[in-house]
Tab-separated table of C-alpha atoms in Angstrom:
chain	number	residue	atom	x	y	z
A	967	MET	CA	0.000	0.000	0.000
A	968	THR	CA	1.001	3.640	-0.159
A	969	THR	CA	1.441	5.338	3.150
A	970	GLU	CA	-0.621	8.469	2.794
A	971	PRO	CA	0.384	11.757	4.367
A	972	THR	CA	-1.857	12.445	7.297
A	973	ALA	CA	-1.028	15.982	8.328
A	974	ALA	CA	-3.706	18.639	8.174
A	975	TYR	CA	-3.738	21.060	5.263
A	976	GLU	CA	-2.238	23.938	7.243
A	977	PRO	CA	1.425	24.617	6.465
A	978	SER	CA	4.044	23.041	8.660
A	979	SER	CA	6.142	24.997	11.122
A	980	ASP	CA	8.799	27.513	10.185
A	981	LEU	CA	11.638	25.131	11.070
A	982	ARG	CA	14.378	25.413	8.468
A	983	THR	CA	17.254	23.319	7.149
A	984	PRO	CA	20.869	24.574	7.322
A	985	SER	CA	20.373	26.064	3.839
A	986	GLY	CA	17.457	28.159	5.081
A	987	ALA	CA	14.681	26.162	3.369
A	988	LEU	CA	11.530	25.244	5.245
A	989	TYR	CA	11.646	21.597	6.279
A	990	SER	CA	8.301	20.960	4.583
A	991	GLU	CA	9.526	22.399	1.285
A	992	ALA	CA	12.920	20.678	1.424
A	993	ALA	CA	11.176	17.375	2.140
A	994	ARG	CA	8.873	17.896	-0.817
A	995	ASP	CA	11.730	18.812	-3.162
A	996	HIS	CA	14.466	16.393	-2.127
A	997	LEU	CA	13.301	13.543	0.108
A	998	TRP	CA	12.025	10.426	-1.668
A	999	MET	CA	9.805	8.812	0.960
A	1000	HIS	CA	9.085	5.101	1.117
A	1001	PHE	CA	5.770	3.660	-0.113
A	1002	THR	CA	4.491	7.216	-0.602
A	1003	ARG	CA	2.361	8.945	-3.230
A	1004	HIS	CA	4.275	12.169	-3.754
A	1005	SER	CA	1.614	13.741	-5.942
A	1006	VAL	CA	-0.286	14.880	-2.844
A	1007	PHE	CA	2.542	17.270	-2.011
A	1008	GLU	CA	2.815	18.797	-5.463
A	1009	ASP	CA	-0.132	21.216	-5.904
A	1010	ARG	CA	1.690	24.565	-5.732
A	1011	SER	CA	-1.096	26.689	-7.193
A	1012	GLU	CA	-2.559	29.517	-5.146
A	1013	GLY	CA	-5.340	28.114	-3.053
A	1014	GLY	CA	-4.299	24.543	-3.885
A	1015	LEU	CA	-4.866	21.679	-1.469
A	1016	ALA	CA	-1.462	20.052	-1.384
A	1017	HIS	CA	-0.529	18.432	1.918
A	1018	SER	CA	2.514	19.481	3.845
A	1019	VAL	CA	4.841	16.595	4.524
A	1020	PRO	CA	4.157	15.377	8.091
A	1021	ILE	CA	7.326	15.933	10.099
A	1022	ILE	CA	7.815	14.080	13.393
A	1023	VAL	CA	10.456	15.701	15.557
A	1024	ARG	CA	10.328	14.050	18.986
A	1025	GLY	CA	9.216	10.966	20.885
A	1026	GLU	CA	8.785	10.108	24.545
A	1027	GLY	CA	7.358	6.842	25.823
A	1028	HIS	CA	4.330	5.954	23.672
A	1029	LYS	CA	3.895	9.521	22.358
A	1030	ILE	CA	5.328	11.424	19.399
A	1031	TRP	CA	5.210	15.121	18.465
A	1032	ASP	CA	5.197	16.859	15.094
A	1033	ASP	CA	6.955	20.074	14.105
A	1034	ARG	CA	3.900	22.163	15.101
A	1035	GLY	CA	3.907	20.782	18.643
A	1036	ASN	CA	0.926	18.446	18.160
A	1037	GLU	CA	0.990	15.291	20.295
A	1038	TYR	CA	0.030	11.809	19.064
A	1039	ILE	CA	-0.181	8.266	20.379
A	1040	ASP	CA	2.323	6.152	18.478
A	1041	GLY	CA	-0.096	3.332	17.784
A	1042	LEU	CA	2.286	1.521	15.441
A	1043	ALA	CA	5.542	1.764	17.414
A	1044	GLY	CA	6.979	3.619	14.440
A	1045	LEU	CA	6.681	0.605	12.150
A	1046	PHE	CA	6.242	-2.329	14.576
A	1047	VAL	CA	9.633	-1.363	15.994
A	1048	VAL	CA	9.846	0.830	19.109
A	1049	GLN	CA	9.129	-1.891	21.683
A	1050	VAL	CA	10.524	-0.100	24.747
A	1051	GLY	CA	9.157	3.304	23.777
A	1052	HIS	CA	10.755	6.524	22.616
A	1053	GLY	CA	13.315	8.610	24.452
A	1054	ARG	CA	15.318	5.877	26.177
A	1055	VAL	CA	18.499	7.744	27.035
A	1056	GLU	CA	20.429	4.607	27.947
A	1057	LEU	CA	20.080	3.305	24.386
A	1058	ALA	CA	21.498	6.536	23.004
A	1059	GLU	CA	24.303	6.340	25.525
A	1060	ALA	CA	25.079	2.738	24.562
A	1061	ALA	CA	25.360	3.835	20.928
A	1062	ALA	CA	27.629	6.756	21.778
A	1063	LYS	CA	29.919	4.681	23.963
A	1064	GLN	CA	30.319	1.995	21.304
A	1065	ALA	CA	30.911	4.537	18.541
A	1066	LYS	CA	33.702	5.992	20.649
A	1067	ASP	CA	35.323	2.599	21.285
A	1068	LEU	CA	34.831	0.997	17.854
A	1069	ALA	CA	32.500	2.728	15.427
A	1070	PHE	CA	32.707	0.115	12.694
A	1071	PHE	CA	34.235	-3.181	11.735
A	1072	PRO	CA	32.837	-5.841	9.397
A	1073	LEU	CA	32.173	-9.485	10.205
A	1074	TRP	CA	34.018	-10.707	7.112
A	1075	SER	CA	36.425	-13.267	8.673
A	1076	TYR	CA	36.781	-11.028	11.728
A	1077	ALA	CA	34.595	-10.511	14.775
A	1078	HIS	CA	34.038	-7.805	17.353
A	1079	PRO	CA	32.828	-8.126	20.961
A	1080	ARG	CA	29.324	-6.726	20.593
A	1081	ALA	CA	28.393	-9.051	17.706
A	1082	ILE	CA	29.751	-12.028	19.662
A	1083	GLU	CA	27.765	-11.079	22.768
A	1084	LEU	CA	24.563	-10.464	20.847
A	1085	ALA	CA	24.846	-13.690	18.845
A	1086	GLU	CA	25.304	-15.628	22.078
A	1087	ARG	CA	22.294	-13.911	23.650
A	1088	LEU	CA	19.996	-14.487	20.672
A	1089	ALA	CA	21.022	-18.131	20.439
A	1090	ALA	CA	20.297	-18.604	24.144
A	1091	GLY	CA	16.813	-17.149	23.662
A	1092	ALA	CA	15.955	-19.060	20.492
A	1093	PRO	CA	14.210	-22.443	20.706
A	1094	GLY	CA	15.690	-25.847	19.935
A	1095	ASP	CA	19.136	-25.908	18.368
A	1096	LEU	CA	18.906	-22.532	16.617
A	1097	ASN	CA	22.396	-21.525	17.653
A	1098	ARG	CA	23.917	-19.802	14.607
A	1099	VAL	CA	23.281	-16.091	14.083
A	1100	PHE	CA	23.946	-14.350	10.764
A	1101	PHE	CA	23.553	-10.583	11.094
A	1102	THR	CA	21.996	-8.301	8.489
A	1103	THR	CA	20.880	-4.665	8.613
A	1104	GLY	CA	17.140	-5.325	8.381
A	1105	GLY	CA	14.305	-7.791	7.916
A	1106	GLY	CA	14.214	-8.008	4.127
A	1107	GLU	CA	17.907	-8.853	4.118
A	1108	ALA	CA	17.301	-11.522	6.759
A	1109	VAL	CA	14.625	-13.134	4.566
A	1110	GLU	CA	16.909	-12.921	1.537
A	1111	THR	CA	19.645	-14.568	3.581
A	1112	ALA	CA	17.377	-17.402	4.683
A	1113	TRP	CA	16.352	-18.313	1.131
A	1114	LYS	CA	19.962	-18.265	-0.037
A	1115	LEU	CA	21.019	-20.460	2.867
A	1116	ALA	CA	18.217	-22.941	2.144
A	1117	LYS	CA	19.333	-23.258	-1.479
A	1118	GLN	CA	22.990	-23.735	-0.628
A	1119	TYR	CA	22.320	-26.124	2.240
A	1120	PHE	CA	20.485	-28.558	-0.008
A	1121	LYS	CA	23.164	-28.285	-2.685
A	1122	LEU	CA	25.811	-29.145	-0.104
A	1123	THR	CA	23.820	-32.096	1.228
A	1124	GLY	CA	23.168	-33.797	-2.095
A	1125	LYS	CA	19.718	-32.412	-2.952
A	1126	PRO	CA	20.565	-29.700	-5.492
A	1127	THR	CA	17.087	-29.499	-7.034
A	1128	LYS	CA	15.482	-28.272	-3.788
A	1129	HIS	CA	15.308	-24.506	-4.316
A	1130	LYS	CA	11.633	-23.422	-4.349
A	1131	VAL	CA	9.825	-21.694	-1.505
A	1132	ILE	CA	6.209	-21.589	-0.378
A	1133	SER	CA	4.584	-18.679	1.429
A	1134	ARG	CA	1.074	-17.389	1.974
A	1135	ALA	CA	-1.290	-15.163	0.042
A	1136	VAL	CA	-1.145	-11.453	0.954
A	1137	ALA	CA	1.918	-12.032	3.184
A	1138	TYR	CA	4.709	-9.439	3.168
A	1139	HIS	CA	8.301	-10.642	3.498
A	1140	GLY	CA	10.358	-7.699	2.233
A	1141	THR	CA	11.423	-5.708	-0.812
A	1142	PRO	CA	14.727	-7.246	-2.060
A	1143	GLN	CA	14.168	-9.248	-5.234
A	1144	GLY	CA	14.143	-12.636	-3.514
A	1145	ALA	CA	12.123	-11.517	-0.501
A	1146	LEU	CA	9.715	-9.751	-2.848
A	1147	SER	CA	9.164	-13.023	-4.705
A	1148	ILE	CA	8.252	-14.640	-1.389
A	1149	THR	CA	5.867	-11.749	-0.683
A	1150	GLY	CA	2.267	-12.602	-1.578
A	1151	ILE	CA	0.976	-9.128	-2.528
A	1152	PRO	CA	0.624	-8.858	-6.337
A	1153	ALA	CA	0.440	-5.050	-6.341
A	1154	ALA	CA	3.756	-4.832	-4.495
A	1155	LYS	CA	5.483	-6.936	-7.145
A	1156	GLU	CA	4.025	-6.063	-10.531
A	1157	MET	CA	6.316	-3.082	-11.235
A	1158	PHE	CA	9.444	-5.142	-10.574
A	1159	GLU	CA	8.763	-8.337	-12.461
A	1160	PRO	CA	10.296	-10.616	-13.520
A	1161	LEU	CA	11.364	-11.520	-10.002
A	1162	VAL	CA	13.392	-14.446	-8.671
A	1163	PRO	CA	11.591	-17.595	-9.852
A	1164	GLY	CA	10.523	-20.425	-7.603
A	1165	ALA	CA	8.154	-18.815	-5.083
A	1166	PHE	CA	4.633	-20.250	-4.731
A	1167	LYS	CA	1.644	-19.199	-2.625
A	1168	VAL	CA	-0.927	-20.993	-0.469
A	1169	PRO	CA	-3.973	-19.672	1.457
A	1170	ASN	CA	-3.369	-17.686	4.625
A	1171	THR	CA	-5.036	-18.090	8.029
A	1172	ASN	CA	-7.678	-15.343	7.775
A	1173	HIS	CA	-10.424	-17.135	9.703
A	1174	TYR	CA	-12.841	-14.230	9.199
A	1175	ARG	CA	-12.699	-14.931	5.445
A	1176	ALA	CA	-12.481	-18.731	5.753
A	1177	PRO	CA	-14.687	-20.987	3.599
A	1178	GLU	CA	-18.149	-20.914	5.168
A	1179	HIS	CA	-18.094	-24.573	6.179
A	1180	LEU	CA	-14.957	-23.916	8.280
A	1181	ARG	CA	-15.921	-20.657	9.991
A	1182	ASP	CA	-17.293	-22.349	13.096
A	1183	ASP	CA	-14.324	-24.680	13.628
A	1184	GLU	CA	-10.966	-22.943	13.994
A	1185	LYS	CA	-9.026	-26.179	14.374
A	1186	ALA	CA	-10.545	-27.657	11.195
A	1187	PHE	CA	-9.751	-24.429	9.372
A	1188	GLY	CA	-6.164	-24.572	10.625
A	1189	ARG	CA	-5.810	-28.143	9.406
A	1190	TRP	CA	-7.286	-27.167	6.039
A	1191	ALA	CA	-4.904	-24.198	5.656
A	1192	ALA	CA	-1.852	-26.225	6.700
A	1193	ASP	CA	-2.735	-29.049	4.325
A	1194	ARG	CA	-2.666	-26.602	1.430
A	1195	ILE	CA	1.103	-26.394	2.097
A	1196	ALA	CA	1.457	-30.156	1.731
A	1197	GLU	CA	-0.637	-29.981	-1.420
A	1198	ALA	CA	1.640	-27.297	-2.900
A	1199	ILE	CA	4.761	-29.311	-2.046
A	1200	GLU	CA	3.281	-32.363	-3.754
A	1201	PHE	CA	2.228	-30.313	-6.768
A	1202	GLU	CA	5.677	-28.763	-7.226
A	1203	GLY	CA	7.495	-31.977	-6.307
A	1204	PRO	CA	9.047	-32.543	-2.863
A	1205	ASP	CA	12.484	-32.842	-4.421
A	1206	THR	CA	12.215	-29.213	-5.639
A	1207	VAL	CA	10.934	-27.414	-2.506
A	1208	ALA	CA	13.494	-26.051	-0.060
A	1209	ALA	CA	11.539	-23.969	2.465
A	1210	VAL	CA	8.232	-22.646	3.743
A	1211	PHE	CA	8.228	-19.023	4.957
A	1212	LEU	CA	5.510	-18.131	7.491
A	1213	GLU	CA	4.984	-15.289	9.943
A	1214	PRO	CA	3.687	-16.440	13.343
A	1215	VAL	CA	0.963	-13.782	13.006
A	1216	GLN	CA	0.653	-12.635	9.397
A	1217	ASN	CA	0.963	-8.867	9.105
A	1218	SER	CA	-0.458	-7.941	5.699
A	1219	GLY	CA	-4.189	-8.340	5.431
A	1220	GLY	CA	-4.574	-7.363	9.056
A	1221	CYS	CA	-2.963	-9.559	11.719
A	1222	PHE	CA	-3.980	-13.174	11.010
A	1223	PRO	CA	-3.131	-15.375	14.018
A	1224	PRO	CA	-2.575	-19.096	13.484
A	1225	PRO	CA	-5.567	-21.332	14.264
A	1226	PRO	CA	-5.089	-24.037	16.925
A	1227	GLY	CA	-2.955	-26.884	15.615
A	1228	TYR	CA	-1.841	-25.007	12.501
A	1229	PHE	CA	1.892	-24.843	13.207
A	1230	GLU	CA	1.936	-28.327	14.683
A	1231	ARG	CA	0.635	-29.620	11.352
A	1232	VAL	CA	2.999	-27.401	9.332
A	1233	ARG	CA	5.966	-28.759	11.289
A	1234	GLU	CA	4.821	-32.321	10.516
A	1235	ILE	CA	4.534	-31.478	6.820
A	1236	CYS	CA	7.985	-29.887	6.652
A	1237	ASP	CA	9.558	-32.873	8.411
A	1238	GLU	CA	7.771	-35.328	6.130
A	1239	TYR	CA	9.024	-33.669	2.948
A	1240	ASP	CA	12.448	-32.502	4.234
A	1241	VAL	CA	11.484	-28.853	3.792
A	1242	LEU	CA	12.850	-26.100	6.035
A	1243	LEU	CA	10.377	-24.149	8.146
A	1244	VAL	CA	11.318	-20.457	8.299
A	1245	SER	CA	9.595	-18.413	10.994
A	1246	ASP	CA	9.634	-14.854	9.668
A	1247	GLU	CA	9.533	-12.894	12.910
A	1248	VAL	CA	10.669	-9.508	11.645
A	1249	ILE	CA	7.549	-8.060	13.289
A	1250	CYS	CA	6.512	-10.752	15.778
A	1251	SER	CA	9.742	-11.289	17.734
A	1252	PHE	CA	11.072	-9.340	20.727
A	1253	GLY	CA	7.866	-9.264	22.708
A	1254	ARG	CA	5.386	-8.173	20.060
A	1255	ILE	CA	3.330	-11.320	20.685
A	1256	GLY	CA	4.694	-11.914	24.185
A	1257	SER	CA	7.766	-14.159	24.142
A	1258	MET	CA	11.145	-13.079	22.838
A	1259	PHE	CA	10.468	-15.247	19.788
A	1260	ALA	CA	6.852	-15.728	18.758
A	1261	CYS	CA	7.349	-19.343	17.684
A	1262	ASP	CA	7.484	-20.034	21.430
A	1263	ASP	CA	4.081	-18.383	21.837
A	1264	PHE	CA	2.639	-20.879	19.348
A	1265	ASN	CA	4.693	-23.922	20.423
A	1266	TYR	CA	6.707	-24.770	17.327
A	1267	VAL	CA	10.420	-24.974	16.607
A	1268	PRO	CA	11.413	-23.711	13.145
A	1269	ASP	CA	14.644	-24.407	11.301
A	1270	ILE	CA	15.324	-20.700	10.791
A	1271	ILE	CA	14.110	-17.493	12.426
A	1272	THR	CA	14.365	-14.167	10.616
A	1273	CYS	CA	14.142	-11.088	12.838
A	1274	ALA	CA	14.948	-7.364	12.976
A	1275	LYS	CA	12.824	-4.339	14.049
A	1276	GLY	CA	12.353	-4.765	17.815
A	1277	MET	CA	15.862	-6.115	18.402
A	1278	THR	CA	17.048	-2.553	19.022
A	1279	SER	CA	13.585	-0.965	19.399
A	1280	GLY	CA	14.588	0.991	16.306
A	1281	TYR	CA	17.364	2.969	17.972
A	1282	SER	CA	19.817	1.566	15.412
A	1283	PRO	CA	19.233	-0.732	12.402
A	1284	ILE	CA	19.978	-4.447	12.620
A	1285	GLY	CA	18.496	-7.776	11.533
A	1286	ALA	CA	19.412	-11.430	11.831
A	1287	MET	CA	18.878	-14.910	10.492
A	1288	ILE	CA	19.096	-17.501	13.271
A	1289	ALA	CA	19.713	-21.016	11.920
A	1290	SER	CA	19.810	-24.469	13.444
A	1291	ASP	CA	23.037	-26.359	14.092
A	1292	ARG	CA	21.989	-28.840	11.398
A	1293	LEU	CA	22.013	-26.120	8.754
A	1294	PHE	CA	25.454	-24.931	9.796
A	1295	GLU	CA	27.002	-28.399	9.819
A	1296	PRO	CA	28.083	-28.467	6.119
A	1297	PHE	CA	29.905	-25.153	6.589
A	1298	LYS	CA	32.213	-26.655	9.222
A	1299	LYS	CA	33.920	-28.839	6.629
A	1300	GLY	CA	36.608	-28.332	4.016
A	1301	THR	CA	36.369	-25.295	1.764
A	1302	ASN	CA	32.639	-24.738	2.178
A	1303	TYR	CA	31.520	-21.242	3.112
A	1304	PHE	CA	28.435	-19.056	2.716
A	1305	PRO	CA	29.282	-16.534	-0.043
A	1306	HIS	CA	26.932	-13.894	1.281
A	1307	GLY	CA	27.137	-10.866	3.560
A	1308	TYR	CA	26.484	-7.168	4.164
A	1309	THR	CA	28.883	-4.347	4.947
A	1310	PHE	CA	26.849	-3.169	7.915
A	1311	GLY	CA	25.576	-6.553	9.118
A	1312	GLY	CA	26.145	-6.840	12.875
A	1313	HIS	CA	27.324	-3.233	13.072
A	1314	PRO	CA	29.085	-2.636	16.416
A	1315	VAL	CA	26.867	0.312	17.363
A	1316	SER	CA	23.663	-1.539	16.478
A	1317	ALA	CA	24.768	-4.646	18.345
A	1318	ALA	CA	25.587	-2.564	21.431
A	1319	VAL	CA	22.164	-0.922	21.271
A	1320	ALA	CA	20.502	-4.327	20.888
A	1321	MET	CA	22.244	-5.587	24.041
A	1322	ALA	CA	21.110	-2.522	25.994
A	1323	ASN	CA	17.580	-2.886	24.597
A	1324	LEU	CA	17.386	-6.511	25.707
A	1325	ASP	CA	18.640	-5.442	29.132
A	1326	ILE	CA	15.556	-3.202	29.379
A	1327	PHE	CA	13.324	-6.137	28.431
A	1328	GLU	CA	14.759	-8.200	31.274
A	1329	ARG	CA	14.873	-5.445	33.881
A	1330	GLU	CA	11.301	-4.254	33.235
A	1331	GLY	CA	9.772	-7.669	32.526
A	1332	LEU	CA	8.317	-6.536	29.211
A	1333	ASN	CA	7.619	-10.033	27.897
A	1334	ASP	CA	5.469	-10.881	30.903
A	1335	HIS	CA	3.902	-7.418	30.750
A	1336	VAL	CA	2.684	-8.134	27.214
A	1337	LYS	CA	1.443	-11.611	28.104
A	1338	ASP	CA	-0.448	-10.275	31.123
A	1339	ASN	CA	-1.981	-7.300	29.342
A	1340	ALA	CA	-2.688	-8.663	25.863
A	1341	PRO	CA	-6.129	-10.056	26.851
A	1342	HIS	CA	-7.100	-6.616	28.179
A	1343	PHE	CA	-5.897	-4.925	24.987
A	1344	ARG	CA	-7.995	-7.333	22.933
A	1345	ALA	CA	-11.058	-6.876	25.131
A	1346	THR	CA	-10.762	-3.094	24.901
A	1347	LEU	CA	-10.479	-3.129	21.109
A	1348	GLU	CA	-13.361	-5.605	20.832
A	1349	LYS	CA	-15.651	-2.913	22.236
A	1350	LEU	CA	-15.435	-1.407	18.730
A	1351	LEU	CA	-17.403	-4.384	17.384
A	1352	ASP	CA	-20.591	-2.515	18.296
A	1353	LEU	CA	-19.907	-0.126	15.410
A	1354	PRO	CA	-21.577	-1.076	12.087
A	1355	ILE	CA	-18.348	-0.604	10.124
A	1356	VAL	CA	-16.197	-2.907	12.315
A	1357	GLY	CA	-16.406	-6.509	11.129
A	1358	ASP	CA	-13.541	-8.182	12.974
A	1359	VAL	CA	-10.889	-7.557	15.616
A	1360	ARG	CA	-8.024	-10.043	15.476
A	1361	GLY	CA	-4.401	-10.500	16.398
A	1362	ALA	CA	-2.279	-11.465	19.389
A	1363	GLY	CA	-0.045	-9.828	21.972
A	1364	TYR	CA	0.277	-6.135	21.187
A	1365	PHE	CA	-0.475	-6.650	17.472
A	1366	TYR	CA	-4.055	-6.230	16.240
A	1367	GLY	CA	-6.014	-5.600	13.083
A	1368	ILE	CA	-9.509	-4.108	12.890
A	1369	GLU	CA	-11.239	-5.093	9.649
A	1370	LEU	CA	-13.754	-2.636	8.230
A	1371	VAL	CA	-16.778	-3.879	6.278
A	1372	LYS	CA	-19.640	-2.430	4.268
A	1373	ASP	CA	-22.161	-4.955	5.583
A	1374	LYS	CA	-21.567	-6.648	8.921
A	1375	ASP	CA	-24.108	-9.437	8.416
A	1376	THR	CA	-22.803	-10.573	5.022
A	1377	ARG	CA	-19.150	-9.532	5.658
A	1378	GLU	CA	-19.272	-7.641	2.367
A	1379	THR	CA	-16.126	-5.601	1.900
A	1380	PHE	CA	-15.582	-2.319	0.078
A	1381	ASN	CA	-14.782	-2.103	-3.612
A	1382	ASP	CA	-11.538	-0.455	-4.715
A	1383	GLU	CA	-13.070	2.986	-5.170
A	1384	GLU	CA	-14.809	2.878	-1.792
A	1385	SER	CA	-11.669	1.627	-0.102
A	1386	GLU	CA	-9.683	4.479	-1.635
A	1387	ARG	CA	-12.170	7.050	-0.335
A	1388	LEU	CA	-12.411	5.426	3.080
A	1389	LEU	CA	-8.744	4.781	3.833
A	1390	ARG	CA	-6.972	7.576	1.999
A	1391	GLY	CA	-9.739	10.090	1.585
A	1392	TYR	CA	-10.833	9.994	5.208
A	1393	LEU	CA	-9.282	7.582	7.709
A	1394	SER	CA	-5.571	8.341	7.364
A	1395	LYS	CA	-6.026	12.046	8.002
A	1396	ALA	CA	-8.876	11.628	10.503
A	1397	LEU	CA	-6.872	9.250	12.670
A	1398	PHE	CA	-3.901	11.588	12.706
A	1399	ASP	CA	-6.147	14.558	13.484
A	1400	ALA	CA	-7.585	12.508	16.375
A	1401	GLY	CA	-4.082	12.206	17.759
A	1402	ILE	CA	-3.233	8.616	16.872
A	1403	TYR	CA	-0.603	7.413	14.449
A	1404	CYS	CA	-1.455	3.952	13.103
A	1405	ARG	CA	-1.912	2.218	9.755
A	1406	ALA	CA	-4.963	2.195	7.522
A	1407	ASP	CA	-4.107	-0.645	5.159
A	1408	ASP	CA	-5.715	-2.183	2.088
A	1409	ARG	CA	-3.299	-4.985	1.267
A	1410	GLY	CA	-6.237	-7.351	1.306
A	1411	ASP	CA	-9.482	-6.121	2.865
A	1412	PRO	CA	-9.440	-2.667	4.541
A	1413	VAL	CA	-8.035	-2.756	8.075
A	1414	ILE	CA	-6.648	-0.505	10.759
A	1415	GLN	CA	-3.522	-1.962	12.323
A	1416	LEU	CA	-2.253	-1.330	15.825
A	1417	ALA	CA	1.123	-2.298	17.295
A	1418	PRO	CA	1.949	0.198	20.050
A	1419	PRO	CA	5.071	0.226	22.218
A	1420	LEU	CA	5.081	-2.662	24.680
A	1421	ILE	CA	5.217	-0.390	27.718
A	1422	ILE	CA	1.553	0.690	27.689
A	1423	GLY	CA	-1.352	-0.631	29.750
A	1424	GLN	CA	-5.078	-0.216	30.369
A	1425	PRO	CA	-5.217	3.624	30.501
A	1426	GLU	CA	-3.538	3.788	27.109
A	1427	PHE	CA	-5.736	0.975	25.734
A	1428	ASP	CA	-8.795	2.999	26.709
A	1429	ASP	CA	-7.363	6.141	25.128
A	1430	ILE	CA	-6.654	4.315	21.863
A	1431	GLU	CA	-10.152	2.814	21.781
A	1432	SER	CA	-11.765	6.194	22.427
A	1433	ARG	CA	-9.864	7.901	19.624
A	1434	LEU	CA	-10.582	5.081	17.182
A	1435	ARG	CA	-14.259	5.127	18.093
A	1436	SER	CA	-14.580	8.850	17.438
A	1437	VAL	CA	-13.111	8.417	13.966
A	1438	LEU	CA	-14.914	5.203	12.983
A	1439	LYS	CA	-18.330	6.529	14.058
A	1440	ASP	CA	-18.036	9.148	11.311
A	1441	ALA	CA	-16.407	6.906	8.713
A	1442	GLU	CA	-19.570	5.890	6.871
A	1443	LYS	CA	-20.444	9.515	6.178
A	1444	HIS	CA	-17.360	9.738	3.964
A	1445	LEU	CA	-18.194	6.903	1.603
């Protein structure tokens, strides 16, 4: 989706760049923003209605402020990232101290203390024998790394035709060419085709949109959805499929949690066909669902975990692929090595920040805090189900989607034109004006997504619900 600007039409503040240009004008003229329609900033005619670029200048706890001094709830933790909240001085201090001692060194045949410490800590927290940590600078790179490892592993172990991957419809796994192939959102891929071949899609776990005969039996639906993976492996040929990539709770489409028994069955399928199970936890790890790694929340042990975002709470970029000892075994012999890497993977400053961030998790008991409070967050958001436009509230931990519908009884969704008017014409701006930053998303059916910092509790849940209610009550008037 495009991330629409949500600032009001009034001009931004008079803050200026070192050259003397207004920040809003310099942003419009020089900054190429991600997933953004820039046309909305370009009406320069007198009396035109171009938006000013929203400029966020400060954060503290679960709040952020723009350049005009307006305060907002950060209902998305930046981008599913700022687990411990904004303004943590000790994380800034950890970065500064490390930059002073050793600002940079690569992990290409050398190591440095912070990467060693962080790898040890992640391995200790990962399930099973996932003891090998390959650092990247973000989640898409971690996914790319996992696919490359899967291909090479099977080549080194005498199964060179196993190279294909299976993922789910509407799932997002990143923007690099390989990760984008694994992504299941056609609109995100069409401008960049042809992509890396060998990626195939199966149904996701959206129980709200399940076949009617399975809507009253979550476990049967989970079995049905998992068996579609086995069916795809059989169709492609087990000797050609290397891996299955699944998020514990699927992000795109609006927070689809796994039905009971789903991952147990997927693990059985992967073992039966000698296919690697990759748990893509770029969003779901580091307390977003509750545990440090969300596969523990759903009781399965993958072969690989990909993670990023919350590892540093966004205070410095880092990502990782965590692989099992079995997958590393061929690389302990002879001349074998993994011909893959990134200049900034495992950056000393980022690794130091990650260690300090995980210290906060332990000291403040954030994992237990999420587990204890998640049912209250859900119950508070479920109050919105009394609104005609709210069809479903779903998710887990501190990660929820609110699906919007045209007809609650039939679950009829909005057509493309209606969705455009609802999400971009009204909701994005209305939510921001109501003092809450979150995502209005149409990668699938229209949803509002929430993933606030993990530090909040019932007072903040109530505040979020109140602001959402005020906006959603008026939503139908804008269709």
